[in-house]
Amino acid sequence: QSVLTQPPSASGTPGQSVTISCSGTRSNIEANYVYWYQHLPDSAPRLLIYKNDQRPSGVPDRVSASKSGTSASLAISGLRSEDEADYYCSAWDDNLSVYIFGPGTKVTV
Amino acid sequence: QEHLGESGGGVVQPGESLRLSCAASGFVFSSYTMHWVRQAPGRGLEWVAVVSHDEKSTFYADSVRGRFTISRDNARDTVHLQMNGVRPDDTALYYCARGGGLPRGGLPTWGQGTLVIVSS
């Protein structure tokens, strides 16, 4: 059971938007940066968001993220079929001294 | 272009040992932390371990602490995961990933993974 909480699934039709929540605690999300990863089947995970809300080069601006207190969220607008994937939030936990992933959210388009 | 390539996976019996390796290229290996992350069949990503850029610090998930050891060779741009006393629930695809300057940073570069199956 993960220290971070995410909904198991989210869905939308092409062109719609979807938002994924990530809930943690003061020792992980509140105290440290949140990172988001996209994991497509048969591929390596991909860093989608770093330092709470920053997009690496190559990630489209229809992907956005935010953090407030012990919670974070990832939003994808203008959904496309290629957005179908598992999405994970992650953060370092100061109390446990471990890097933790949320359980993942499967996005269906 | 940054690249990570894992090797060493295979089928191993419960209680035995296995050593995974990950060769890095395309970046200054000695400047970054290195992580191992695994994904069991049908499960999500699980962080396993991290080693600091100078190997002075290591951290482990509770599930592997005391059984697995992460190490690195900065002269050969390689990171290893020594797996001792493996259990069936260690069956997973094991990824190595580059971190940032500190263990708490993100993981921008990943390998394709090496599969470990623990079965009698």
CSV table of C-alpha atoms in Angstrom, one decimal:
chain,number,residue,atom,x,y,z
A,1,GLN,CA,0.0,0.0,0.0
A,2,SER,CA,1.5,3.3,-1.1
A,3,VAL,CA,2.0,6.3,1.1
A,4,LEU,CA,0.7,8.4,-1.8
A,5,THR,CA,-2.9,8.1,-2.9
A,6,GLN,CA,-4.1,8.3,-6.5
A,7,PRO,CA,-7.4,7.3,-8.1
A,8,PRO,CA,-7.1,4.0,-9.9
A,9,SER,CA,-8.6,5.2,-13.1
A,10,ALA,CA,-9.6,8.3,-15.0
A,11,SER,CA,-11.2,8.7,-18.5
A,12,GLY,CA,-12.3,11.1,-21.1
A,13,THR,CA,-13.2,11.4,-24.7
A,14,PRO,CA,-10.8,12.9,-27.3
A,15,GLY,CA,-10.5,16.6,-26.8
A,16,GLN,CA,-11.7,16.5,-23.2
A,17,SER,CA,-9.6,17.1,-20.1
A,18,VAL,CA,-8.7,14.8,-17.2
A,19,THR,CA,-7.3,15.6,-13.8
A,20,ILE,CA,-5.4,13.2,-11.6
A,21,SER,CA,-5.0,13.8,-7.9
A,22,CYS,CA,-2.2,12.7,-5.6
A,23,SER,CA,-2.5,12.9,-1.9
A,24,GLY,CA,0.3,12.6,0.5
A,25,THR,CA,1.6,13.9,3.8
A,26,ARG,CA,3.8,16.7,5.2
A,27,SER,CA,6.9,14.5,5.1
A,28,ASN,CA,6.6,13.8,1.4
A,29,ILE,CA,4.5,16.0,-0.9
A,30,GLU,CA,4.5,19.1,1.4
A,31,ALA,CA,8.2,18.9,2.1
A,32,ASN,CA,9.6,18.0,-1.3
A,33,TYR,CA,9.1,18.4,-5.0
A,34,VAL,CA,6.5,16.3,-6.7
A,35,TYR,CA,7.3,14.5,-10.0
A,36,TRP,CA,4.9,12.8,-12.4
A,37,TYR,CA,5.6,9.9,-14.8
A,38,GLN,CA,3.8,8.6,-17.8
A,39,HIS,CA,4.2,4.8,-18.4
A,40,LEU,CA,3.0,3.4,-21.7
A,41,PRO,CA,2.8,-0.4,-22.2
A,42,ASP,CA,6.1,-2.0,-23.2
A,43,SER,CA,8.0,1.3,-22.7
A,44,ALA,CA,10.2,2.8,-20.1
A,45,PRO,CA,8.5,5.3,-17.8
A,46,ARG,CA,8.8,8.9,-18.9
A,47,LEU,CA,9.3,12.0,-16.7
A,48,LEU,CA,6.3,14.2,-17.4
A,49,ILE,CA,6.6,16.8,-14.7
A,50,TYR,CA,9.4,17.8,-12.5
A,51,LYS,CA,9.7,20.1,-9.5
A,52,ASN,CA,5.9,20.3,-9.0
A,53,ASP,CA,4.9,22.0,-12.2
A,54,GLN,CA,7.8,22.1,-14.7
A,55,ARG,CA,7.6,20.4,-18.1
A,56,PRO,CA,10.7,18.8,-19.6
A,57,SER,CA,11.4,19.6,-23.2
A,58,GLY,CA,9.1,17.6,-25.5
A,59,VAL,CA,6.2,17.5,-23.1
A,60,PRO,CA,3.3,19.5,-24.7
A,61,ASP,CA,1.8,22.4,-22.9
A,62,ARG,CA,-1.6,20.7,-22.7
A,63,VAL,CA,0.0,18.8,-19.7
A,64,SER,CA,0.1,20.8,-16.5
A,65,ALA,CA,0.5,20.2,-12.8
A,66,SER,CA,0.3,21.9,-9.5
A,67,LYS,CA,0.9,21.3,-5.8
A,68,SER,CA,-0.8,22.7,-2.7
A,69,GLY,CA,0.1,21.5,0.8
A,70,THR,CA,0.0,17.8,1.0
A,71,SER,CA,-1.7,17.3,-2.4
A,72,ALA,CA,-0.8,17.6,-6.0
A,73,SER,CA,-2.6,17.2,-9.3
A,74,LEU,CA,-1.8,16.5,-13.0
A,75,ALA,CA,-4.1,17.8,-15.7
A,76,ILE,CA,-4.1,16.8,-19.4
A,77,SER,CA,-6.3,18.8,-21.7
A,78,GLY,CA,-7.2,18.1,-25.3
A,79,LEU,CA,-7.0,14.3,-24.7
A,80,ARG,CA,-5.5,12.2,-27.5
A,81,SER,CA,-5.5,8.4,-27.9
A,82,GLU,CA,-1.7,8.5,-27.3
A,83,ASP,CA,-2.4,9.8,-23.7
A,84,GLU,CA,-3.7,6.4,-22.8
A,85,ALA,CA,-1.2,5.3,-20.1
A,86,ASP,CA,-0.5,4.8,-16.5
A,87,TYR,CA,0.4,8.0,-14.6
A,88,TYR,CA,2.3,8.0,-11.3
A,89,CYS,CA,3.1,10.8,-8.9
A,90,SER,CA,6.2,10.5,-6.8
A,91,ALA,CA,8.1,12.3,-4.1
A,92,TRP,CA,10.9,11.8,-1.6
A,93,ASP,CA,9.7,11.1,2.0
A,94,ASP,CA,11.8,12.8,4.6
A,95,ASN,CA,10.6,10.6,7.5
A,96,LEU,CA,11.1,7.2,5.7
A,97,SER,CA,14.2,8.3,3.6
A,98,VAL,CA,12.7,6.6,0.6
A,99,TYR,CA,11.5,7.7,-2.8
A,100,ILE,CA,7.9,6.8,-3.2
A,101,PHE,CA,5.5,6.3,-6.1
A,102,GLY,CA,1.8,6.6,-6.0
A,103,PRO,CA,-0.2,3.5,-7.0
A,104,GLY,CA,-0.7,4.9,-10.4
A,105,THR,CA,-3.8,6.1,-12.4
A,106,LYS,CA,-4.8,4.4,-15.6
A,107,VAL,CA,-6.1,7.0,-18.1
A,108,THR,CA,-8.4,5.8,-20.8
A,109,VAL,CA,-9.3,7.9,-23.8
B,1,GLN,CA,21.8,11.4,-25.9
B,2,GLU,CA,21.5,9.8,-22.5
B,3,HIS,CA,21.2,6.0,-22.5
B,4,LEU,CA,20.9,3.3,-19.8
B,5,GLY,CA,21.1,-0.4,-20.5
B,6,GLU,CA,20.3,-3.0,-17.9
B,7,SER,CA,21.5,-6.6,-17.9
B,8,GLY,CA,21.7,-9.6,-15.6
B,9,GLY,CA,18.1,-10.6,-15.3
B,10,GLY,CA,16.9,-14.1,-15.6
B,11,VAL,CA,15.2,-17.0,-13.8
B,12,VAL,CA,16.4,-17.7,-10.3
B,13,GLN,CA,15.3,-19.9,-7.5
B,14,PRO,CA,14.0,-18.5,-4.1
B,15,GLY,CA,16.9,-17.8,-1.8
B,16,GLU,CA,19.5,-17.5,-4.5
B,17,SER,CA,21.4,-14.4,-5.6
B,18,LEU,CA,21.4,-12.3,-8.7
B,19,ARG,CA,23.4,-9.3,-9.8
B,20,LEU,CA,21.9,-6.7,-12.1
B,21,SER,CA,24.0,-4.2,-13.9
B,22,CYS,CA,23.2,-1.0,-15.7
B,23,ALA,CA,25.6,0.7,-18.2
B,24,ALA,CA,25.3,4.4,-18.7
B,25,SER,CA,26.3,6.7,-21.5
B,26,GLY,CA,25.7,10.2,-22.8
B,27,PHE,CA,26.0,12.0,-19.5
B,28,VAL,CA,28.6,12.6,-16.8
B,29,PHE,CA,27.8,9.5,-14.8
B,30,SER,CA,29.7,10.5,-11.7
B,31,SER,CA,27.6,13.6,-11.2
B,32,TYR,CA,24.3,12.0,-10.6
B,33,THR,CA,22.5,9.7,-8.3
B,34,MET,CA,21.3,6.4,-9.7
B,35,HIS,CA,18.2,4.5,-8.9
B,36,TRP,CA,16.6,1.1,-9.3
B,37,VAL,CA,12.9,0.9,-9.8
B,38,ARG,CA,10.9,-2.3,-10.4
B,39,GLN,CA,7.4,-3.2,-11.7
B,40,ALA,CA,6.0,-6.6,-10.7
B,41,PRO,CA,3.5,-8.2,-13.2
B,42,GLY,CA,0.2,-6.3,-13.0
B,43,ARG,CA,1.5,-3.9,-10.4
B,44,GLY,CA,2.6,-0.3,-10.3
B,45,LEU,CA,6.1,1.2,-10.1
B,46,GLU,CA,8.0,0.4,-6.9
B,47,TRP,CA,11.2,2.3,-6.0
B,48,VAL,CA,13.9,-0.1,-4.9
B,49,ALA,CA,17.1,1.8,-4.1
B,50,VAL,CA,19.3,4.8,-4.8
B,51,VAL,CA,23.0,5.5,-4.6
B,52,SER,CA,24.6,8.9,-4.3
B,53,HIS,CA,26.9,10.2,-7.0
B,54,ASP,CA,30.0,9.4,-4.9
B,55,GLU,CA,28.6,6.2,-3.4
B,56,LYS,CA,28.7,7.6,0.1
B,57,SER,CA,25.0,7.3,0.6
B,58,THR,CA,22.5,4.6,-0.2
B,59,PHE,CA,18.9,4.2,0.6
B,60,TYR,CA,16.5,1.3,0.2
B,61,ALA,CA,12.9,0.4,0.2
B,62,ASP,CA,11.8,-1.5,3.3
B,63,SER,CA,10.9,-4.5,1.1
B,64,VAL,CA,14.5,-5.0,0.0
B,65,ARG,CA,16.6,-3.5,2.8
B,66,GLY,CA,19.1,-6.1,4.2
B,67,ARG,CA,18.8,-8.3,1.1
B,68,PHE,CA,19.7,-6.0,-1.8
B,69,THR,CA,22.8,-3.8,-2.2
B,70,ILE,CA,23.2,-1.0,-4.7
B,71,SER,CA,26.6,0.0,-5.8
B,72,ARG,CA,28.3,1.9,-8.6
B,73,ASP,CA,31.6,2.1,-10.5
B,74,ASN,CA,32.2,5.6,-11.7
B,75,ALA,CA,35.2,4.5,-13.6
B,76,ARG,CA,33.1,2.2,-15.7
B,77,ASP,CA,29.8,4.3,-15.7
B,78,THR,CA,28.0,1.4,-14.2
B,79,VAL,CA,25.5,0.8,-11.4
B,80,HIS,CA,24.7,-2.6,-9.9
B,81,LEU,CA,22.0,-4.2,-7.8
B,82,GLN,CA,23.1,-7.2,-5.9
B,83,MET,CA,20.1,-9.2,-5.0
B,84,ASN,CA,20.5,-11.8,-2.2
B,85,GLY,CA,17.9,-14.1,-0.7
B,86,VAL,CA,15.4,-13.4,-3.5
B,87,ARG,CA,11.8,-14.2,-3.0
B,88,PRO,CA,8.9,-14.8,-5.4
B,89,ASP,CA,7.6,-11.3,-4.8
B,90,ASP,CA,10.9,-9.9,-6.2
B,91,THR,CA,9.7,-11.1,-9.6
B,92,ALA,CA,9.6,-7.9,-11.7
B,93,LEU,CA,11.0,-5.9,-14.5
B,94,TYR,CA,13.9,-3.9,-13.0
B,95,TYR,CA,14.7,-0.5,-14.4
B,96,CYS,CA,17.7,1.6,-13.6
B,97,ALA,CA,17.2,5.4,-13.8
B,98,ARG,CA,19.3,8.5,-13.5
B,99,GLY,CA,18.4,10.8,-10.7
B,100,GLY,CA,19.5,14.3,-10.0
B,101,GLY,CA,22.3,15.6,-7.8
B,102,LEU,CA,20.5,14.4,-4.7
B,103,PRO,CA,18.4,11.3,-4.0
B,104,ARG,CA,15.2,13.2,-3.7
B,105,GLY,CA,15.2,14.5,-7.3
B,106,GLY,CA,13.3,13.3,-10.3
B,107,LEU,CA,14.2,10.5,-12.7
B,108,PRO,CA,14.6,12.0,-16.2
B,109,THR,CA,16.3,9.0,-17.8
B,110,TRP,CA,15.3,5.3,-17.7
B,111,GLY,CA,16.5,2.1,-19.2
B,112,GLN,CA,14.3,-0.4,-20.9
B,113,GLY,CA,14.5,-2.8,-17.9
B,114,THR,CA,15.7,-6.4,-17.2
B,115,LEU,CA,13.3,-9.1,-16.2
B,116,VAL,CA,13.9,-11.1,-13.0
B,117,ILE,CA,11.7,-14.1,-12.3
B,118,VAL,CA,12.0,-15.9,-9.0
B,119,SER,CA,10.6,-19.3,-9.2
B,120,SER,CA,11.3,-22.9,-8.2
